[in-house]
mmCIF file with all atom_site columns, C-alpha atoms in Angstrom:
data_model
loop_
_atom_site.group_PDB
_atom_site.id
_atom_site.type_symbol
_atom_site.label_atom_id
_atom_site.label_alt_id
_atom_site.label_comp_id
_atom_site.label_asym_id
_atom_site.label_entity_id
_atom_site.label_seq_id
_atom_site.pdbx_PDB_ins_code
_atom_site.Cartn_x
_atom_site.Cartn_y
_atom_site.Cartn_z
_atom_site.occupancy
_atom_site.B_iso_or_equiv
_atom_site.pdbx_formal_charge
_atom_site.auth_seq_id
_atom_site.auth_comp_id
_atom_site.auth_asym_id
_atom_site.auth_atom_id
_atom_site.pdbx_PDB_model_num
ATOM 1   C CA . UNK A 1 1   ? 122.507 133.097 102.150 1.00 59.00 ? 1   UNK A CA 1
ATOM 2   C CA . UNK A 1 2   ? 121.714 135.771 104.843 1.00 65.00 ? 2   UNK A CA 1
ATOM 3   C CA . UNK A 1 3   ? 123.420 139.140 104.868 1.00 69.00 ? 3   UNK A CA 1
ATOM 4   C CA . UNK A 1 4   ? 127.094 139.234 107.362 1.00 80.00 ? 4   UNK A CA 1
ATOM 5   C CA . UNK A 1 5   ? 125.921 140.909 110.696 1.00 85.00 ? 5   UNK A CA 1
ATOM 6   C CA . UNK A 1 6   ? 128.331 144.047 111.175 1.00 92.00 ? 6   UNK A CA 1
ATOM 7   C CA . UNK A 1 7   ? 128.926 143.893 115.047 1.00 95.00 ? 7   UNK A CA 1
ATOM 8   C CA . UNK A 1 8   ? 130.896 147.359 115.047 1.00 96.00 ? 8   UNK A CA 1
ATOM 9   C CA . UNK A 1 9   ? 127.796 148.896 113.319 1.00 96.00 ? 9   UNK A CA 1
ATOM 10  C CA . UNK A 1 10  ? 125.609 147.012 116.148 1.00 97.00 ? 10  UNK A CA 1
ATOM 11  C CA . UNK A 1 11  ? 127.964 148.518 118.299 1.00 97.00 ? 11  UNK A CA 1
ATOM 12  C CA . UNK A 1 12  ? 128.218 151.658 117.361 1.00 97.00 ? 12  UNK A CA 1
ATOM 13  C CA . UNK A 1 13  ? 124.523 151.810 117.205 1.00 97.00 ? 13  UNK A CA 1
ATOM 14  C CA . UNK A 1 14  ? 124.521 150.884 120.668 1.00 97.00 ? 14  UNK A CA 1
ATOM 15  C CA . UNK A 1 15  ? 126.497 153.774 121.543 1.00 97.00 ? 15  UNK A CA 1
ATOM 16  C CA . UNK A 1 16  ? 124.868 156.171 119.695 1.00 97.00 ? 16  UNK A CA 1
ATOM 17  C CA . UNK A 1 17  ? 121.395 155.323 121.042 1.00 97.00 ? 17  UNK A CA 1
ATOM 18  C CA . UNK A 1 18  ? 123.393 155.738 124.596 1.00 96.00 ? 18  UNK A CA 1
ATOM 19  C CA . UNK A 1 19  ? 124.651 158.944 124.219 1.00 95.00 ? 19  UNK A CA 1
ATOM 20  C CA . UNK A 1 20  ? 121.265 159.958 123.279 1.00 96.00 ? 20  UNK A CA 1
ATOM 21  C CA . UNK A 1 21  ? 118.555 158.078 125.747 1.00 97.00 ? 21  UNK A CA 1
ATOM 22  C CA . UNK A 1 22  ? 121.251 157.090 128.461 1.00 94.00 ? 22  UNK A CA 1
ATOM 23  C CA . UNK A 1 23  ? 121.282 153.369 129.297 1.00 94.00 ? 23  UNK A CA 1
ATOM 24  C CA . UNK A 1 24  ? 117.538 153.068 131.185 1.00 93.00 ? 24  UNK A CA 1
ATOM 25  C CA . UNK A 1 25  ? 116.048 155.049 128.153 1.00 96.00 ? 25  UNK A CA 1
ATOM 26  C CA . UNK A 1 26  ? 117.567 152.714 125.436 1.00 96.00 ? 26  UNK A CA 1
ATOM 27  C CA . UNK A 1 27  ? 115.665 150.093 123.961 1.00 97.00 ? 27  UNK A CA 1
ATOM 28  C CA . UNK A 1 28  ? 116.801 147.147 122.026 1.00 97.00 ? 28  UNK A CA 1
ATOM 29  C CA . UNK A 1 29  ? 114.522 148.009 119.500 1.00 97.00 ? 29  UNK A CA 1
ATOM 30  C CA . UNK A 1 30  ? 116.193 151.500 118.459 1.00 98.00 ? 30  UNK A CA 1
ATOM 31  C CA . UNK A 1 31  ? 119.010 149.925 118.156 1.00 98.00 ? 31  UNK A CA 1
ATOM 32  C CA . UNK A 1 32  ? 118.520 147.037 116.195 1.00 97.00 ? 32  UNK A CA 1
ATOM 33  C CA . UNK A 1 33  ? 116.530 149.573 113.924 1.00 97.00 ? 33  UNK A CA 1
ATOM 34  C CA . UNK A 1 34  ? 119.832 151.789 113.635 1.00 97.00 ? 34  UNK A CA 1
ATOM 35  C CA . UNK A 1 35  ? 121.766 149.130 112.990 1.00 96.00 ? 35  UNK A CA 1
ATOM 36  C CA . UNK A 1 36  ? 119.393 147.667 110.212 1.00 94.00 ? 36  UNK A CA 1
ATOM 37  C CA . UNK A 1 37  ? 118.752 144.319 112.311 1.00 95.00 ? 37  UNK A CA 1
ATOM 38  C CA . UNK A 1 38  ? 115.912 142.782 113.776 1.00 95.00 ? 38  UNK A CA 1
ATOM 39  C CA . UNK A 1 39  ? 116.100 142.368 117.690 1.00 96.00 ? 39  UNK A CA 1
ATOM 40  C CA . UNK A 1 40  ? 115.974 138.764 117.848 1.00 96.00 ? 40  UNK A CA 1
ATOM 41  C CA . UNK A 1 41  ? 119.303 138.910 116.168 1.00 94.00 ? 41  UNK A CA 1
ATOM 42  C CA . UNK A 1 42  ? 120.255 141.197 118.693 1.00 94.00 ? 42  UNK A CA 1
ATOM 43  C CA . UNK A 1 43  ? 119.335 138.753 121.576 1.00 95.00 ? 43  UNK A CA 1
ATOM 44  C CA . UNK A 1 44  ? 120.812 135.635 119.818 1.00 95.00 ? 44  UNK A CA 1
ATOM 45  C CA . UNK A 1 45  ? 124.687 137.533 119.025 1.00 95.00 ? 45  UNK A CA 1
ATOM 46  C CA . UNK A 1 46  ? 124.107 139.224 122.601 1.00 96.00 ? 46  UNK A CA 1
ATOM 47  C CA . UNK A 1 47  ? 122.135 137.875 125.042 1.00 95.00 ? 47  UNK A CA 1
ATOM 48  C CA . UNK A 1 48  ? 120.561 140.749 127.044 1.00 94.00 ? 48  UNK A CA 1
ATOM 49  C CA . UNK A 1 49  ? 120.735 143.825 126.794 1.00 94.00 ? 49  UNK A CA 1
ATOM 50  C CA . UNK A 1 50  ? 123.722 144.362 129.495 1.00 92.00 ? 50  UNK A CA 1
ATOM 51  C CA . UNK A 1 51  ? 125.828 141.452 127.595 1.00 94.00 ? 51  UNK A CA 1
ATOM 52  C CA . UNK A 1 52  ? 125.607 144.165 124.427 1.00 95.00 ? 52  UNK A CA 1
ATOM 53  C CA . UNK A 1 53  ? 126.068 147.567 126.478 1.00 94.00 ? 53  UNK A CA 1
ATOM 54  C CA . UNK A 1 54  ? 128.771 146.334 127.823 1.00 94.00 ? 54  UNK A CA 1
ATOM 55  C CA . UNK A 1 55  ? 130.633 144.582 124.229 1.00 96.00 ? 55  UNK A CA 1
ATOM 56  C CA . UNK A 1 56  ? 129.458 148.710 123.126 1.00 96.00 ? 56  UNK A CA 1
ATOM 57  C CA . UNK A 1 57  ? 131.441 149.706 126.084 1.00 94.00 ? 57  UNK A CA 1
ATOM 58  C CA . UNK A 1 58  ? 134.710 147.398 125.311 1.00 95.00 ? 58  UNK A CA 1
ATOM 59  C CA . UNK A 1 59  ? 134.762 148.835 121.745 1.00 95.00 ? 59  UNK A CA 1
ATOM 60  C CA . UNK A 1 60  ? 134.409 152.453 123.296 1.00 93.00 ? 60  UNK A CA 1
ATOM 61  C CA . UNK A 1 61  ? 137.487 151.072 125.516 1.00 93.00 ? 61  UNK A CA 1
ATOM 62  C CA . UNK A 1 62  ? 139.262 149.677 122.597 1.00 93.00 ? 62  UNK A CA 1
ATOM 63  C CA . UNK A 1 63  ? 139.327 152.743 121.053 1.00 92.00 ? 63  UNK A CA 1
ATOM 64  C CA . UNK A 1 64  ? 140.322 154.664 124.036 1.00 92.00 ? 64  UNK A CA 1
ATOM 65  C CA . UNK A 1 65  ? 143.642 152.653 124.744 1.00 92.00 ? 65  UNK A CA 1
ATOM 66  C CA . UNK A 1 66  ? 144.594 152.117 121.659 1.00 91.00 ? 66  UNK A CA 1
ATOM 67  C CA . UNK A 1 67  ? 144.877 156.242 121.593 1.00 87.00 ? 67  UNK A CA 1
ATOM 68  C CA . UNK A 1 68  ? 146.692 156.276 124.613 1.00 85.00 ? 68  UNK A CA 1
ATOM 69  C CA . UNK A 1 69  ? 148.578 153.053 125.508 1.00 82.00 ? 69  UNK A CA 1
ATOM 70  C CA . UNK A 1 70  ? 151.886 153.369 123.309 1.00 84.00 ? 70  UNK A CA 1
ATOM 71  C CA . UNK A 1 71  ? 154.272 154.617 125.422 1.00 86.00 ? 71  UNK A CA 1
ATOM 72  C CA . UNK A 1 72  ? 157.436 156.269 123.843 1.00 91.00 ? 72  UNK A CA 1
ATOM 73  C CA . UNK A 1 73  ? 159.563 156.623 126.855 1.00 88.00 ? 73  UNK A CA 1
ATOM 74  C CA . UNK A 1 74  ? 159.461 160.200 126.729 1.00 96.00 ? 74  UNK A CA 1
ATOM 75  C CA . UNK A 1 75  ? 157.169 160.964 130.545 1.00 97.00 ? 75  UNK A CA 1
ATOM 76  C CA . UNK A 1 76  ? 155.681 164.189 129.064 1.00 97.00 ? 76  UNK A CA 1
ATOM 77  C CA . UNK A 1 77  ? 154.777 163.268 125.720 1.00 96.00 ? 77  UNK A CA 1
ATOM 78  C CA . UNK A 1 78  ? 153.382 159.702 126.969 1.00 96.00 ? 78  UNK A CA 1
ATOM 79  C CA . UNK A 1 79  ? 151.285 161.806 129.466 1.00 97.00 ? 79  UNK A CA 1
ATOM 80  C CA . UNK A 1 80  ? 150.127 164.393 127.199 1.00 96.00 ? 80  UNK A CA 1
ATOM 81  C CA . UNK A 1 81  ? 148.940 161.291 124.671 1.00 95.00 ? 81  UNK A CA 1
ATOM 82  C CA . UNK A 1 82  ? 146.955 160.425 127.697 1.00 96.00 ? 82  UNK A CA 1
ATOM 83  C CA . UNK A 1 83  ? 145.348 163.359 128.324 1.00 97.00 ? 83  UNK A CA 1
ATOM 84  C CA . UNK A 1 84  ? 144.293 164.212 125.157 1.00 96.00 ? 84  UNK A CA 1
ATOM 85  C CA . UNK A 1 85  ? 142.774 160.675 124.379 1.00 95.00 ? 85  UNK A CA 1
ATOM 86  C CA . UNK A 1 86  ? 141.063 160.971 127.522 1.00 95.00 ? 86  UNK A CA 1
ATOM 87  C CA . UNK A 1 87  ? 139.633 164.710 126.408 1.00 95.00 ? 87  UNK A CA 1
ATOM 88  C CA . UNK A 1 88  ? 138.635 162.552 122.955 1.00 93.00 ? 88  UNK A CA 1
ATOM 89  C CA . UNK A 1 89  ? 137.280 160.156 124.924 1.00 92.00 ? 89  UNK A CA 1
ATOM 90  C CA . UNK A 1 90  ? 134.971 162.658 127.167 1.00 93.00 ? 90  UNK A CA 1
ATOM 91  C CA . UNK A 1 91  ? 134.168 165.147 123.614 1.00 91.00 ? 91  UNK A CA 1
ATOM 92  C CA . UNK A 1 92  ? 132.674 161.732 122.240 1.00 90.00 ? 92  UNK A CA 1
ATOM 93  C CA . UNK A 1 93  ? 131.431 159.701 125.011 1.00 91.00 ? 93  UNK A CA 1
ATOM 94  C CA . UNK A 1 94  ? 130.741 162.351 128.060 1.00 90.00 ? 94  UNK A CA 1
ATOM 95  C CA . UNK A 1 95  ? 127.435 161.477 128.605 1.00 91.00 ? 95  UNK A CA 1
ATOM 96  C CA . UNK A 1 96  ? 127.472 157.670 128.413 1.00 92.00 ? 96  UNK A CA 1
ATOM 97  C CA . UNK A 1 97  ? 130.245 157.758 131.246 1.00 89.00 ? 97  UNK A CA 1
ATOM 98  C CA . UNK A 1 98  ? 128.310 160.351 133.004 1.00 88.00 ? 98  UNK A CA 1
ATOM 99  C CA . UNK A 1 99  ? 124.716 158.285 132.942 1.00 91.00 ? 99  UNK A CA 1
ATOM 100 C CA . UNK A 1 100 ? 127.080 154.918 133.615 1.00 88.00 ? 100 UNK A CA 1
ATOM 101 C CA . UNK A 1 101 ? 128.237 156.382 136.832 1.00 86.00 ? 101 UNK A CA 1
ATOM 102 C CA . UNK A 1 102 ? 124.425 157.525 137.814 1.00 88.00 ? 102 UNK A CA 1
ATOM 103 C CA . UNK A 1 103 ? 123.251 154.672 136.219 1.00 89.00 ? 103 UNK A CA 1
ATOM 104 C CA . UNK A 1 104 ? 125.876 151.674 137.891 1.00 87.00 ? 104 UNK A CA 1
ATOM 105 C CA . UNK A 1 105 ? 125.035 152.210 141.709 1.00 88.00 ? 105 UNK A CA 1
ATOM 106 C CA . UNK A 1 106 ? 121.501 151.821 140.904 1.00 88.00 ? 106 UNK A CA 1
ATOM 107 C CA . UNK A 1 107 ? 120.805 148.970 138.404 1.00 87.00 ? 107 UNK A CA 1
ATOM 108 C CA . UNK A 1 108 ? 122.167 145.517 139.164 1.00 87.00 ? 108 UNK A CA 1
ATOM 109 C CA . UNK A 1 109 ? 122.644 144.441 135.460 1.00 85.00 ? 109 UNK A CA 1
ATOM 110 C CA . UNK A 1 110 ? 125.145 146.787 135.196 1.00 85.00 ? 110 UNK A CA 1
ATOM 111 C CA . UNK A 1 111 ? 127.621 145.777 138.057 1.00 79.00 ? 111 UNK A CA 1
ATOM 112 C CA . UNK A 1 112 ? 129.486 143.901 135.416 1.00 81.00 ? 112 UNK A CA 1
ATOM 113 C CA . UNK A 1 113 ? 129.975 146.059 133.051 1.00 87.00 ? 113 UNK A CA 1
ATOM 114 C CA . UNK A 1 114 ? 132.300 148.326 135.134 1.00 84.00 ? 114 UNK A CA 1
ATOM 115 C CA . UNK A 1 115 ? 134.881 146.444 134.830 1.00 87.00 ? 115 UNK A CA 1
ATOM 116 C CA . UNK A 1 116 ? 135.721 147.170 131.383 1.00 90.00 ? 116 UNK A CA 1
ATOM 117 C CA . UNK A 1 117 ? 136.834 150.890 131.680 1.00 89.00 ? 117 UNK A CA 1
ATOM 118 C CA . UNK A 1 118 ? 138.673 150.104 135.258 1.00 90.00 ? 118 UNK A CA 1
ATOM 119 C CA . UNK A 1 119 ? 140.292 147.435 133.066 1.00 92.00 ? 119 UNK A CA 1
ATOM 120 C CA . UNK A 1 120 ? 141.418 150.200 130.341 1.00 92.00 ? 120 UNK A CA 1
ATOM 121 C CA . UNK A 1 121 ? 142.179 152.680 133.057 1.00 93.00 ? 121 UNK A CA 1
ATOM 122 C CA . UNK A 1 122 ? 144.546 149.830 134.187 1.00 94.00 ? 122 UNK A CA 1
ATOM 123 C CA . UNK A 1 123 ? 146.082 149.165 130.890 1.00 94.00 ? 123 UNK A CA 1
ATOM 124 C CA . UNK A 1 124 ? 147.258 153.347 131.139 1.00 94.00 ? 124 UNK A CA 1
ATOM 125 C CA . UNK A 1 125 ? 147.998 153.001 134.668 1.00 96.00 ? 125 UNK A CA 1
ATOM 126 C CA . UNK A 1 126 ? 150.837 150.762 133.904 1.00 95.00 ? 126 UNK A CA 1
ATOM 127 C CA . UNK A 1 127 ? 152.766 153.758 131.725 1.00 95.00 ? 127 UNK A CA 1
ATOM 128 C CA . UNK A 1 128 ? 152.766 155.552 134.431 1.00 96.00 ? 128 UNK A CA 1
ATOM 129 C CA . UNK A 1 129 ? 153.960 152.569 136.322 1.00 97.00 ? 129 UNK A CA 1
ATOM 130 C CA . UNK A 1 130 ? 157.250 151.885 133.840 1.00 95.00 ? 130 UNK A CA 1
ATOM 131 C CA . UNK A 1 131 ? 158.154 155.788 134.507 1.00 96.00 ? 131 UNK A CA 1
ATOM 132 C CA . UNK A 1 132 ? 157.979 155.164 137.833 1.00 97.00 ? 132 UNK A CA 1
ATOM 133 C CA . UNK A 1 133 ? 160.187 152.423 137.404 1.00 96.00 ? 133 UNK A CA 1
ATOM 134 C CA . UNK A 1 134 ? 162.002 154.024 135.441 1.00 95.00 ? 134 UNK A CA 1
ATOM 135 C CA . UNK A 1 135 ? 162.491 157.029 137.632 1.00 96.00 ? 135 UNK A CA 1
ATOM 136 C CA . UNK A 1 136 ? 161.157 159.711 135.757 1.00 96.00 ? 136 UNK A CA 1
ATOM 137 C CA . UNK A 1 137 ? 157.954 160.001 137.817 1.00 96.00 ? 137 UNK A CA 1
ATOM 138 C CA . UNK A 1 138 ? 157.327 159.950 141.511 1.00 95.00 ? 138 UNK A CA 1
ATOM 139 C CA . UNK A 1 139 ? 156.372 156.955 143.099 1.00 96.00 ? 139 UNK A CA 1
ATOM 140 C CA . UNK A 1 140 ? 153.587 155.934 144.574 1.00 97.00 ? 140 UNK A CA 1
ATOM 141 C CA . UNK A 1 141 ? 150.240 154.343 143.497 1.00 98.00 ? 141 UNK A CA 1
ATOM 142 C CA . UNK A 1 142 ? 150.143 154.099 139.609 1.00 97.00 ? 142 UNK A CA 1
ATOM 143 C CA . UNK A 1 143 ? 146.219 154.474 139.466 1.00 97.00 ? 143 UNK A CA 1
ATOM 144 C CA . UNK A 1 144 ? 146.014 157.028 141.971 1.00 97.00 ? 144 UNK A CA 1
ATOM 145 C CA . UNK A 1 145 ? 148.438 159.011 139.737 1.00 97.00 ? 145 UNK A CA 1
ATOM 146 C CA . UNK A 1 146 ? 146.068 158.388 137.015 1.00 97.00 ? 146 UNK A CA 1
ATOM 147 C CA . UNK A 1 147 ? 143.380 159.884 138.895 1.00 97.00 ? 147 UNK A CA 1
ATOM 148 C CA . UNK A 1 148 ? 145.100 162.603 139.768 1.00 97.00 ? 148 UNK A CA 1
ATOM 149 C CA . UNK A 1 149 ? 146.543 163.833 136.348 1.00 98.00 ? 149 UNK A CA 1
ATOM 150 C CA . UNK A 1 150 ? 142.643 163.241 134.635 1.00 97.00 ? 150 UNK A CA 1
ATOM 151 C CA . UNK A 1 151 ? 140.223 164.601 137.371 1.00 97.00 ? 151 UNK A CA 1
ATOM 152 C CA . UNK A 1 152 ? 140.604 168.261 136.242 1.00 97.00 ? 152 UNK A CA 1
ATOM 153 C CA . UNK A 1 153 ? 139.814 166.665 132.974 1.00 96.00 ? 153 UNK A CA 1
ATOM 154 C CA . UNK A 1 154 ? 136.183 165.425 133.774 1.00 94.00 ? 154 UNK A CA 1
ATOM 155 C CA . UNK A 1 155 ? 135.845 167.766 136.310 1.00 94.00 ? 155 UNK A CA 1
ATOM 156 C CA . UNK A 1 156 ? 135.957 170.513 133.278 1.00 95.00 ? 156 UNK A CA 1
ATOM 157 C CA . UNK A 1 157 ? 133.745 168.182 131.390 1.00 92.00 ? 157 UNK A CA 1
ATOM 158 C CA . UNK A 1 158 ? 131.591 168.165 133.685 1.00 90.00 ? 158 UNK A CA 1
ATOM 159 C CA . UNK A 1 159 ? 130.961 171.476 134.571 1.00 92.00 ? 159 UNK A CA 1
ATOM 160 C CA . UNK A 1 160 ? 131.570 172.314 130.837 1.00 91.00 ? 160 UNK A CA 1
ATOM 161 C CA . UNK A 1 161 ? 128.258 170.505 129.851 1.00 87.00 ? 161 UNK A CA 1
ATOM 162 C CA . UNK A 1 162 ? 126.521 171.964 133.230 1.00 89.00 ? 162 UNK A CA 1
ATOM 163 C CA . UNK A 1 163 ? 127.543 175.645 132.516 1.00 92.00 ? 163 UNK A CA 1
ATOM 164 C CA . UNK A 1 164 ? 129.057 176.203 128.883 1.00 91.00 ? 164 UNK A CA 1
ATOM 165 C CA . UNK A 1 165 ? 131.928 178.629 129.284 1.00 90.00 ? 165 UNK A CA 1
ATOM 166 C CA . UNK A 1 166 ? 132.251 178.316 133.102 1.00 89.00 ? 166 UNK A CA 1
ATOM 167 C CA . UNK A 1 167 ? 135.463 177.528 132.786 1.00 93.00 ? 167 UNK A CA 1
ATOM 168 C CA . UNK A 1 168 ? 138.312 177.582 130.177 1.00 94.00 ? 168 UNK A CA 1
ATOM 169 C CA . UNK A 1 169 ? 139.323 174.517 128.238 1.00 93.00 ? 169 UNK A CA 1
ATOM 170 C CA . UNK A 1 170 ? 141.917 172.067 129.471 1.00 96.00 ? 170 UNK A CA 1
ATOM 171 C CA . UNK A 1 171 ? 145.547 172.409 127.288 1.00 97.00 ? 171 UNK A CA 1
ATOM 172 C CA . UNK A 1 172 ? 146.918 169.273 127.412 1.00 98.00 ? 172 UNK A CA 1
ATOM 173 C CA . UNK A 1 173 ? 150.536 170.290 127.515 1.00 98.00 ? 173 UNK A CA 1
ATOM 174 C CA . UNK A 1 174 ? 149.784 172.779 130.501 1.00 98.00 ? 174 UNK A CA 1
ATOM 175 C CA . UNK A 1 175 ? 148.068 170.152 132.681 1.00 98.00 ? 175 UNK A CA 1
ATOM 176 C CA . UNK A 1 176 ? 151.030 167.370 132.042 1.00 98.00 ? 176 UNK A CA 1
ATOM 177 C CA . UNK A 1 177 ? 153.715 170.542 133.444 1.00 97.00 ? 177 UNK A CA 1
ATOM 178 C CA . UNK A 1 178 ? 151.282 171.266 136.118 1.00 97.00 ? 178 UNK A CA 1
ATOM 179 C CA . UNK A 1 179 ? 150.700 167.225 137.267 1.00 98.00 ? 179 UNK A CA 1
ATOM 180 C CA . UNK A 1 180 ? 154.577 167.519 136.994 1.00 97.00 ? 180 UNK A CA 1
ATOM 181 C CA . UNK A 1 181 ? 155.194 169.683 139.472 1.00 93.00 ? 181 UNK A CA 1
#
C-alpha cells in the first residue's frame, strides 16, 4: 500500500521553494524533492506547474483570511485584525507577492492564478462593506477602502526589504486611527 501524499507539505514546499527562487526559478523537481515525492506524482495530483502554484497560492490565501475575515462588529478592532494579518501575510510571503506581481504581466500561465488573492482581498473587502452598512465607516467603494487602509502597508514592505531601516515599522493600531480620520 503506497504512503498518503501530504498535499499541505506539497504545498508548503511549493511555497518555500517560491520565496526562495521566485516562480520562473522554481522547478518541479526541488519541490517534489522537499516534499519527499517524485515529480510524476507532482504532475498526476497537479497538472502543471501553474495548476500547483496556484493550489500553493490558495493555501497561502486560506491562511490569510482565515486571520482576518471574522468580523466582531467593533470597526477598529476588525480593521486592526486586518492589518496585522496583512503585515503576517507580507513578514511571511513578501517576496512571492512581490515576484507574482513582476512575474503575472509577463508569463501567460500565470493569468489565472491572480484570481485567488483578488478573491481573498474580496472576502475582507466585504467587512468593510457591513460597516459601511452599518454606518460606522464612510461609504464608498469597499475595495478601494481596502486599498487604501493596506498600501502604506506594502509600501513599507517594500521599501523595508529595498532599504532596511528606511523607514519605521507600521503600528497597526496607529494606521487603523489614521485610515479613520
Amino acid at each position: 500500500m503506497p504512503a498518503p501524499i501530504d498535499t499541505v507539505l506539497i504545498l508548503e514546499s511549493v511555497l518555500k521553494v517560491w520565496r526562495e527562487d521566485g516562480y520562473q526559478r522554481a522547478t518541479t523537481r526541488k519541490i517534489a524533492s522537499l516534499a519527499e515525492i517524485s515529480e510524476v506524482t507532482l504532475f498526476r495530483r497537479f497538472g502543471d506547474k501553474a495548476a500547483l502554484f496556484k493550489a500553493a497560492l490558495e493555501l497561502e490565501a486560506e491562511r490569510f483570511t482565515a486571520q482576518a475575515v471574522a468580523p466582531s462588529g467593533n470597526l477598529e478592532a476588525d480593521l486592526e485584525k486586518i492589518v496585522r494579518a496583512y503585515m503576517a501575510l507580507l513578514d511571511q510571503s513578501a517576496s512571492i507577492i512581490f515576484d507574482f506581481l513582476f512575474e503575472a504581466p509577463r508569463n501567460p500561465e500565470l493569468a489565472g492564478i491572480g484570481a485567488v488573492p483578488m478573491a481573498a482581498m474580496g472576502e475582507i473587502a466585504q467587512i468593510l462593506k457591513r460597516h459601511q452598512r452599518e454606518g460606522r465607516l464612510r461609504a464608498g467603494p469597499p475595495m478601494a477602502a481596502l486599498v487604501d487602509l493596506l498600501s502604506p502597508v506594502i509600501m513599507t514592505a517594500l521599501l523595508s526589504r529595498a532599504q532596511p531601516g528606511m523607514v519605521p515599522p507600521i503600528n497597526p493600531t496607529e494606521r487603523v486611527r489614521g485610515f479613520l480620520k
